[in-house]
Each structure stands twice: as structure tokens, then as C-alpha cells.
mmCIF file of C-alpha atoms in Angstrom:
data_model
loop_
_atom_site.group_PDB
_atom_site.id
_atom_site.type_symbol
_atom_site.label_atom_id
_atom_site.label_comp_id
_atom_site.label_asym_id
_atom_site.label_seq_id
_atom_site.Cartn_x
_atom_site.Cartn_y
_atom_site.Cartn_z
ATOM 1 C CA UNK A 1151 0.000 0.000 0.000
ATOM 2 C CA UNK A 1152 1.250 3.466 -0.890
ATOM 3 C CA UNK A 1153 -0.177 6.981 -0.990
ATOM 4 C CA UNK A 1154 1.016 9.570 -3.510
ATOM 5 C CA UNK A 1155 0.120 13.254 -3.872
ATOM 6 C CA UNK A 1156 0.338 15.539 -6.902
ATOM 7 C CA UNK A 1157 -0.913 18.911 -8.122
ATOM 8 C CA UNK A 1158 -3.473 20.195 -10.620
ATOM 9 C CA UNK A 1159 -4.141 18.124 -13.737
ATOM 10 C CA UNK A 1160 -6.783 20.371 -15.395
ATOM 11 C CA UNK A 1161 -8.549 17.529 -17.162
ATOM 12 C CA UNK A 1162 -5.375 15.831 -18.395
ATOM 13 C CA UNK A 1163 -4.248 12.912 -16.196
ATOM 14 C CA UNK A 1164 -1.502 11.770 -18.581
ATOM 15 C CA UNK A 1165 0.976 12.632 -15.822
ATOM 16 C CA UNK A 1166 -0.261 9.428 -14.206
ATOM 17 C CA UNK A 1167 0.644 7.253 -17.200
ATOM 18 C CA UNK A 1168 3.161 4.458 -16.693
ATOM 19 C CA UNK A 1169 5.833 6.385 -18.629
ATOM 20 C CA UNK A 1170 5.687 9.291 -16.155
ATOM 21 C CA UNK A 1171 4.614 7.460 -13.000
ATOM 22 C CA UNK A 1172 6.571 4.246 -13.301
ATOM 23 C CA UNK A 1173 6.011 3.221 -9.666
ATOM 24 C CA UNK A 1174 2.614 1.851 -10.647
ATOM 25 C CA UNK A 1175 4.347 -1.009 -12.469
ATOM 26 C CA UNK A 1176 4.839 -2.635 -9.072
ATOM 27 C CA UNK A 1177 1.201 -2.166 -8.012
ATOM 28 C CA UNK A 1178 -1.591 -4.702 -8.196
ATOM 29 C CA UNK A 1179 -5.344 -4.271 -8.027
ATOM 30 C CA UNK A 1180 -5.313 -6.251 -4.794
ATOM 31 C CA UNK A 1181 -3.125 -3.629 -3.096
ATOM 32 C CA UNK A 1182 -4.684 -0.439 -1.784
ATOM 33 C CA UNK A 1183 -2.743 2.329 -3.479
ATOM 34 C CA UNK A 1184 -3.914 5.917 -3.740
ATOM 35 C CA UNK A 1185 -3.015 9.023 -5.742
ATOM 36 C CA UNK A 1186 -4.395 12.283 -4.317
ATOM 37 C CA UNK A 1187 -4.805 15.296 -6.617
ATOM 38 C CA UNK A 1188 -4.716 18.678 -4.863
ATOM 39 C CA UNK A 1189 -7.551 20.290 -6.797
ATOM 40 C CA UNK A 1190 -8.285 21.426 -10.361
ATOM 41 C CA UNK A 1191 -9.036 17.835 -11.304
ATOM 42 C CA UNK A 1192 -10.977 19.163 -14.273
ATOM 43 C CA UNK A 1193 -12.672 15.947 -15.388
ATOM 44 C CA UNK A 1194 -16.051 16.997 -14.031
ATOM 45 C CA UNK A 1195 -16.168 20.159 -16.077
ATOM 46 C CA UNK A 1196 -18.429 20.308 -19.148
ATOM 47 C CA UNK A 1197 -21.609 22.189 -18.231
ATOM 48 C CA UNK A 1198 -23.609 20.048 -20.661
ATOM 49 C CA UNK A 1199 -22.681 16.834 -18.838
ATOM 50 C CA UNK A 1200 -19.946 14.216 -19.056
ATOM 51 C CA UNK A 1201 -18.206 14.746 -22.397
ATOM 52 C CA UNK A 1202 -16.543 12.052 -24.524
ATOM 53 C CA UNK A 1203 -13.138 13.309 -23.395
ATOM 54 C CA UNK A 1204 -14.129 13.211 -19.736
ATOM 55 C CA UNK A 1205 -15.585 9.737 -20.145
ATOM 56 C CA UNK A 1206 -12.406 8.478 -21.806
ATOM 57 C CA UNK A 1207 -10.079 9.805 -19.092
ATOM 58 C CA UNK A 1208 -12.329 8.836 -16.185
ATOM 59 C CA UNK A 1209 -12.502 5.278 -17.493
ATOM 60 C CA UNK A 1210 -8.731 5.372 -18.059
ATOM 61 C CA UNK A 1211 -8.217 6.309 -14.410
ATOM 62 C CA UNK A 1212 -10.727 3.681 -13.275
ATOM 63 C CA UNK A 1213 -8.635 1.022 -15.011
ATOM 64 C CA UNK A 1214 -5.475 2.010 -13.126
ATOM 65 C CA UNK A 1215 -4.051 -0.109 -10.311
ATOM 66 C CA UNK A 1216 -4.573 2.752 -7.855
ATOM 67 C CA UNK A 1217 -7.556 4.733 -6.601
ATOM 68 C CA UNK A 1218 -7.601 8.388 -7.668
ATOM 69 C CA UNK A 1219 -8.714 10.805 -4.962
ATOM 70 C CA UNK A 1220 -9.119 14.549 -5.419
ATOM 71 C CA UNK A 1221 -10.164 17.667 -3.580
ATOM 72 C CA UNK A 1222 -11.928 20.235 -5.718
ATOM 73 C CA UNK A 1223 -10.176 23.313 -7.016
ATOM 74 C CA UNK A 1224 -11.578 26.542 -8.387
ATOM 75 C CA UNK A 1225 -11.578 25.084 -11.910
ATOM 76 C CA UNK A 1226 -14.243 22.415 -11.388
ATOM 77 C CA UNK A 1227 -17.893 22.289 -12.361
ATOM 78 C CA UNK A 1228 -19.192 22.587 -8.816
ATOM 79 C CA UNK A 1229 -22.808 22.386 -9.982
ATOM 80 C CA UNK A 1230 -22.195 18.895 -11.338
ATOM 81 C CA UNK A 1231 -20.149 17.802 -8.338
ATOM 82 C CA UNK A 1232 -22.995 18.903 -6.062
ATOM 83 C CA UNK A 1233 -25.871 17.390 -8.042
ATOM 84 C CA UNK A 1234 -24.712 14.561 -10.343
ATOM 85 C CA UNK A 1235 -23.196 12.299 -7.695
ATOM 86 C CA UNK A 1236 -24.788 11.197 -4.421
ATOM 87 C CA UNK A 1237 -22.943 11.827 -1.171
ATOM 88 C CA UNK A 1238 -21.514 8.601 0.255
ATOM 89 C CA UNK A 1239 -19.430 7.737 3.292
ATOM 90 C CA UNK A 1240 -15.933 6.415 2.593
ATOM 91 C CA UNK A 1241 -13.103 5.856 5.088
ATOM 92 C CA UNK A 1242 -14.888 8.004 7.653
ATOM 93 C CA UNK A 1243 -15.767 11.040 5.525
ATOM 94 C CA UNK A 1244 -18.162 12.243 2.840
ATOM 95 C CA UNK A 1245 -17.308 11.707 -0.821
ATOM 96 C CA UNK A 1246 -18.713 11.796 -4.346
ATOM 97 C CA UNK A 1247 -17.803 8.687 -6.334
ATOM 98 C CA UNK A 1248 -17.262 9.785 -9.939
ATOM 99 C CA UNK A 1249 -16.225 6.223 -10.649
ATOM 100 C CA UNK A 1250 -15.788 3.411 -8.087
ATOM 101 C CA UNK A 1251 -12.066 4.249 -7.916
ATOM 102 C CA UNK A 1252 -12.191 7.953 -8.848
ATOM 103 C CA UNK A 1253 -13.400 9.787 -5.769
ATOM 104 C CA UNK A 1254 -14.019 13.415 -4.821
ATOM 105 C CA UNK A 1255 -13.089 14.139 -1.194
ATOM 106 C CA UNK A 1256 -15.674 16.621 0.048
ATOM 107 C CA UNK A 1257 -14.662 19.764 1.923
ATOM 108 C CA UNK A 1258 -14.200 19.694 5.666
ATOM 109 C CA UNK A 1259 -13.839 15.926 6.071
ATOM 110 C CA UNK A 1260 -11.387 13.781 8.006
ATOM 111 C CA UNK A 1261 -10.518 10.470 6.328
ATOM 112 C CA UNK A 1262 -8.717 7.510 7.837
ATOM 113 C CA UNK A 1263 -6.670 5.893 5.073
ATOM 114 C CA UNK A 1264 -4.449 3.026 6.115
ATOM 115 C CA UNK A 1265 -4.117 4.421 9.627
ATOM 116 C CA UNK A 1266 -3.303 7.981 8.512
ATOM 117 C CA UNK A 1267 -5.716 10.854 9.069
ATOM 118 C CA UNK A 1268 -6.319 13.312 6.235
ATOM 119 C CA UNK A 1269 -8.178 16.617 6.576
ATOM 120 C CA UNK A 1270 -9.474 17.671 3.161
ATOM 121 C CA UNK A 1271 -10.757 21.057 2.095
ATOM 122 C CA UNK A 1272 -10.973 22.040 -1.567
ATOM 123 C CA UNK A 1273 -11.777 25.311 -3.263
ATOM 124 C CA UNK A 1274 -9.904 28.521 -4.056
ATOM 125 C CA UNK A 1275 -10.409 31.974 -5.469
ATOM 126 C CA UNK A 1276 -9.768 32.188 -9.228
ATOM 127 C CA UNK A 1277 -6.832 34.337 -10.332
ATOM 128 C CA UNK A 1278 -7.973 34.676 -13.950
ATOM 129 C CA UNK A 1279 -11.145 36.758 -13.593
ATOM 130 C CA UNK A 1280 -9.640 40.221 -13.170
ATOM 131 C CA UNK A 1281 -11.844 41.702 -15.883
ATOM 132 C CA UNK A 1282 -15.055 40.111 -14.702
ATOM 133 C CA UNK A 1283 -17.552 37.297 -15.099
ATOM 134 C CA UNK A 1284 -19.937 37.080 -18.047
ATOM 135 C CA UNK A 1285 -23.365 35.623 -17.252
ATOM 136 C CA UNK A 1286 -25.096 34.165 -20.367
ATOM 137 C CA UNK A 1287 -28.459 34.687 -18.641
ATOM 138 C CA UNK A 1288 -27.937 38.454 -18.927
ATOM 139 C CA UNK A 1289 -28.182 38.332 -22.732
ATOM 140 C CA UNK A 1290 -31.109 38.158 -25.113
ATOM 141 C CA UNK A 1291 -29.984 34.846 -26.601
ATOM 142 C CA UNK A 1292 -26.966 32.577 -27.063
ATOM 143 C CA UNK A 1293 -25.742 34.452 -30.146
ATOM 144 C CA UNK A 1294 -25.808 37.749 -28.258
ATOM 145 C CA UNK A 1295 -23.785 36.225 -25.424
ATOM 146 C CA UNK A 1296 -21.274 34.678 -27.822
ATOM 147 C CA UNK A 1297 -20.706 38.011 -29.594
ATOM 148 C CA UNK A 1298 -19.966 39.709 -26.287
ATOM 149 C CA UNK A 1299 -17.669 36.900 -25.126
ATOM 150 C CA UNK A 1300 -15.778 37.045 -28.439
ATOM 151 C CA UNK A 1301 -15.312 40.807 -28.061
ATOM 152 C CA UNK A 1302 -13.909 40.329 -24.548
ATOM 153 C CA UNK A 1303 -11.593 37.568 -25.780
ATOM 154 C CA UNK A 1304 -10.304 39.651 -28.711
ATOM 155 C CA UNK A 1305 -9.678 42.526 -26.307
ATOM 156 C CA UNK A 1306 -7.451 40.240 -24.256
ATOM 157 C CA UNK A 1307 -9.592 40.415 -21.149
ATOM 158 C CA UNK A 1308 -9.157 37.966 -18.277
ATOM 159 C CA UNK A 1309 -12.657 36.637 -17.717
ATOM 160 C CA UNK A 1310 -14.754 33.512 -17.270
ATOM 161 C CA UNK A 1311 -18.354 32.549 -17.921
ATOM 162 C CA UNK A 1312 -20.773 31.908 -15.075
ATOM 163 C CA UNK A 1313 -21.889 28.279 -14.800
ATOM 164 C CA UNK A 1314 -19.838 27.342 -17.868
ATOM 165 C CA UNK A 1315 -16.215 28.012 -16.965
ATOM 166 C CA UNK A 1316 -16.675 29.542 -13.501
ATOM 167 C CA UNK A 1317 -18.865 28.660 -10.538
ATOM 168 C CA UNK A 1318 -19.619 30.619 -7.380
ATOM 169 C CA UNK A 1319 -19.090 27.440 -5.356
ATOM 170 C CA UNK A 1320 -15.341 27.714 -5.944
ATOM 171 C CA UNK A 1321 -15.314 29.378 -2.516
ATOM 172 C CA UNK A 1322 -16.649 27.596 0.585
ATOM 173 C CA UNK A 1323 -19.786 28.313 2.534
ATOM 174 C CA UNK A 1324 -19.766 29.167 6.224
ATOM 175 C CA UNK A 1325 -21.423 25.789 6.849
ATOM 176 C CA UNK A 1326 -18.589 23.909 5.125
ATOM 177 C CA UNK A 1327 -15.948 25.744 7.119
ATOM 178 C CA UNK A 1328 -17.801 25.070 10.363
ATOM 179 C CA UNK A 1329 -18.198 21.398 9.474
ATOM 180 C CA UNK A 1330 -14.449 21.210 8.970
ATOM 181 C CA UNK A 1331 -13.801 22.682 12.406
ATOM 182 C CA UNK A 1332 -16.270 20.285 14.029
ATOM 183 C CA UNK A 1333 -14.766 17.254 12.281
ATOM 184 C CA UNK A 1334 -11.300 18.274 13.426
ATOM 185 C CA UNK A 1335 -12.544 18.557 16.987
ATOM 186 C CA UNK A 1336 -13.730 14.938 16.785
ATOM 187 C CA UNK A 1337 -10.107 13.841 16.263
ATOM 188 C CA UNK A 1338 -8.788 16.206 18.943
ATOM 189 C CA UNK A 1339 -7.472 18.599 16.297
ATOM 190 C CA UNK A 1340 -4.784 16.162 15.261
ATOM 191 C CA UNK A 1341 -4.274 14.796 11.733
ATOM 192 C CA UNK A 1342 -1.359 13.495 9.738
ATOM 193 C CA UNK A 1343 -1.994 15.457 6.542
ATOM 194 C CA UNK A 1344 -3.934 18.486 5.324
ATOM 195 C CA UNK A 1345 -4.909 18.295 1.633
ATOM 196 C CA UNK A 1346 -6.243 21.458 0.003
ATOM 197 C CA UNK A 1347 -6.138 23.410 -3.235
ATOM 198 C CA UNK A 1348 -4.985 26.772 -1.932
ATOM 199 C CA UNK A 1349 -2.535 27.757 0.789
ATOM 200 C CA UNK A 1350 -2.852 29.714 3.994
ATOM 201 C CA UNK A 1351 -2.568 33.502 3.872
ATOM 202 C CA UNK A 1352 0.992 33.663 5.205
ATOM 203 C CA UNK A 1353 2.278 30.896 2.918
ATOM 204 C CA UNK A 1354 0.646 32.460 -0.143
ATOM 205 C CA UNK A 1355 2.308 35.753 0.776
ATOM 206 C CA UNK A 1356 5.720 34.047 0.957
ATOM 207 C CA UNK A 1357 5.257 32.426 -2.458
ATOM 208 C CA UNK A 1358 4.080 35.622 -4.151
ATOM 209 C CA UNK A 1359 6.093 38.162 -2.153
ATOM 210 C CA UNK A 1360 2.827 39.736 -1.130
ATOM 211 C CA UNK A 1361 1.041 39.831 -4.502
ATOM 212 C CA UNK A 1362 -1.543 37.152 -3.593
ATOM 213 C CA UNK A 1363 -4.240 38.837 -1.560
ATOM 214 C CA UNK A 1364 -5.861 37.083 1.418
ATOM 215 C CA UNK A 1365 -9.435 35.851 1.272
ATOM 216 C CA UNK A 1366 -11.811 33.973 3.544
ATOM 217 C CA UNK A 1367 -10.361 30.594 2.557
ATOM 218 C CA UNK A 1368 -6.667 31.464 2.905
ATOM 219 C CA UNK A 1369 -7.512 32.999 6.294
ATOM 220 C CA UNK A 1370 -9.330 29.774 7.207
ATOM 221 C CA UNK A 1371 -6.207 27.727 6.510
ATOM 222 C CA UNK A 1372 -4.149 30.226 8.482
ATOM 223 C CA UNK A 1373 -6.360 29.510 11.465
ATOM 224 C CA UNK A 1374 -6.392 25.733 10.872
ATOM 225 C CA UNK A 1375 -2.607 25.558 10.719
ATOM 226 C CA UNK A 1376 -2.297 27.363 14.037
ATOM 227 C CA UNK A 1377 -4.556 25.176 16.137
ATOM 228 C CA UNK A 1378 -4.328 21.781 14.386
ATOM 229 C CA UNK A 1379 -1.478 19.392 15.090
ATOM 230 C CA UNK A 1380 -0.466 18.108 11.650
ATOM 231 C CA UNK A 1381 2.613 16.616 10.001
ATOM 232 C CA UNK A 1382 2.412 18.103 6.496
ATOM 233 C CA UNK A 1383 0.131 20.282 4.373
ATOM 234 C CA UNK A 1384 -0.055 19.646 0.605
ATOM 235 C CA UNK A 1385 -1.766 22.030 -1.833
ATOM 236 C CA UNK A 1386 -1.805 22.889 -5.551
ATOM 237 C CA UNK A 1387 -3.283 25.950 -7.302
ATOM 238 C CA UNK A 1388 -0.104 27.989 -7.811
ATOM 239 C CA UNK A 1389 1.452 25.971 -10.658
ATOM 240 C CA UNK A 1390 4.817 25.490 -8.994
ATOM 241 C CA UNK A 1391 6.653 22.793 -7.080
ATOM 242 C CA UNK A 1392 8.224 23.829 -3.810
ATOM 243 C CA UNK A 1393 8.694 22.546 -0.269
ATOM 244 C CA UNK A 1394 8.706 24.874 2.727
ATOM 245 C CA UNK A 1395 10.569 22.553 5.068
ATOM 246 C CA UNK A 1396 10.495 24.845 8.086
ATOM 247 C CA UNK A 1397 6.696 25.077 8.022
ATOM 248 C CA UNK A 1398 5.860 21.527 6.844
ATOM 249 C CA UNK A 1399 4.138 22.676 3.655
ATOM 250 C CA UNK A 1400 4.388 21.629 0.016
ATOM 251 C CA UNK A 1401 3.003 23.301 -3.087
ATOM 252 C CA UNK A 1402 2.654 20.721 -5.857
ATOM 253 C CA UNK A 1403 2.158 20.949 -9.573
ATOM 254 C CA UNK A 1404 3.966 18.341 -11.674
ATOM 255 C CA UNK A 1405 5.684 16.504 -8.841
ATOM 256 C CA UNK A 1406 4.229 13.209 -7.637
ATOM 257 C CA UNK A 1407 5.285 12.741 -4.019
ATOM 258 C CA UNK A 1408 5.022 9.553 -1.979
ATOM 259 C CA UNK A 1409 3.939 10.282 1.576
ATOM 260 C CA UNK A 1410 4.134 6.844 3.197
#
């Protein structure tokens, strides 16, 4: 049994092919092996439903000799995650099973996986919406919306489209954050690993030299890190690979790190 962690895949799990992730050659279906993706999974994305590309890659992952686990990032179709898959209990916490061995770890849960406790909390604030969000429902018809979106794109604007490429649920609710606190209390505020998409406020400031602004979620992780006894915190989102050894934190993108 082994547990691995990596960063955003944005709908392309080819990083987990045998040629890149050769350790899976030694795995068998009978073993319990896990790969955890720190958000921006991107294979529950198309607003019209599961696309042919999504279906292909999800089935590809299902056929692997490991179970794929992921927390949600900001670039997920949160409407589909919330409505297309029933909530189930798995290893002590709530999940959505996209496939039997492709599993979304819901926010604010504590999972017991092979004797290790994992606190999971997805979500993040998008960095690519500086010029705004277009809502197709604000237009007379689809053609009118598409003309406006094309104009924004040609003008080089940084924007996304509500409920098509951006969802309000990228950021957590107060109820989700409270559930996370309550679940941590049940394990005496002690876990082995924190798995998230974004970092705490102070860590984000270190990475960006102050250019990443705090928000309710980064402040939440700042608080969690102060009162929870944990070994290591893994997160994605920032498209870099770095380890902050003095503060037990790792930002992951292309690296695949074994944690046991």
C-alpha cells in the first residue's frame, strides 16, 4: 500500500501514465494504493454533462491499479459535483464517487486511510477573472452572449463565464468551514496530513512576495494551521513545485510525491 500526492491536472491525467509514473508497475489491483490530486481535477467540467473526453479519461483512471482521490479546485464544475453524484461515506468522511475508484473528497472531512488521518478542504479563489464574469443569462440569446464573449476575448480580457467556466461554489460556505472545524474537533485537532487546493494567507504571501491577496479561505487555513497538530500540508493551485521545510508545507504541480 502506498499513498502519492500531486498537483493540478486540469482535465489531463496523462501525468499518471506508466511512462511518467513508473512506480505503478509494481502495483496490483489487490493492493490499496492511492493518488491524491490537490484540486483542479478538471474531469467533471463540461456544463452540458460528461463529455466524450471526460468519459475516456475517467474510465482510463478507473482502469489504473490505484484509486484516484481529489479535492476540488476553483476550476471544477461545482454544480455537477454537487448534483450529479450522491454523497456517500468512505473511510470516515463524505465523498462523491465519480467512478468506483475515482473519488471526490468533500470539503471539511477527516478520512482515515491506512491508519493515517487526512483533513481535506478544496476550493480557491480564481486568479484569472480580473476583468469580470460574463453571465449568459444576462443576454437576449446565445448568439448575443457569444458576440460579447468574443469581443472580450479579442480585447485580451481575463474573464470567465458563469456556470460554464466559472462557478460561485469555488469558494466555501460558512457551513462547510464550520463542518471542517467540528470534524477536526472529533479527532482532537490532530491529523497526519492536510490536503487542500490553496494555501494559507501567510504561505501564499511568501510564495508571491505579497502579490496574492488574502481571502476567507486562505484565512481559514491560516487559522487551521495554528490550532491543528499536523505533520504536512499539501496544496496545488499555484502551478509550482516547492517545499517549505520549516513550516511543513508543500506546493505541488507536476511533482508526484510519496507520503508513506
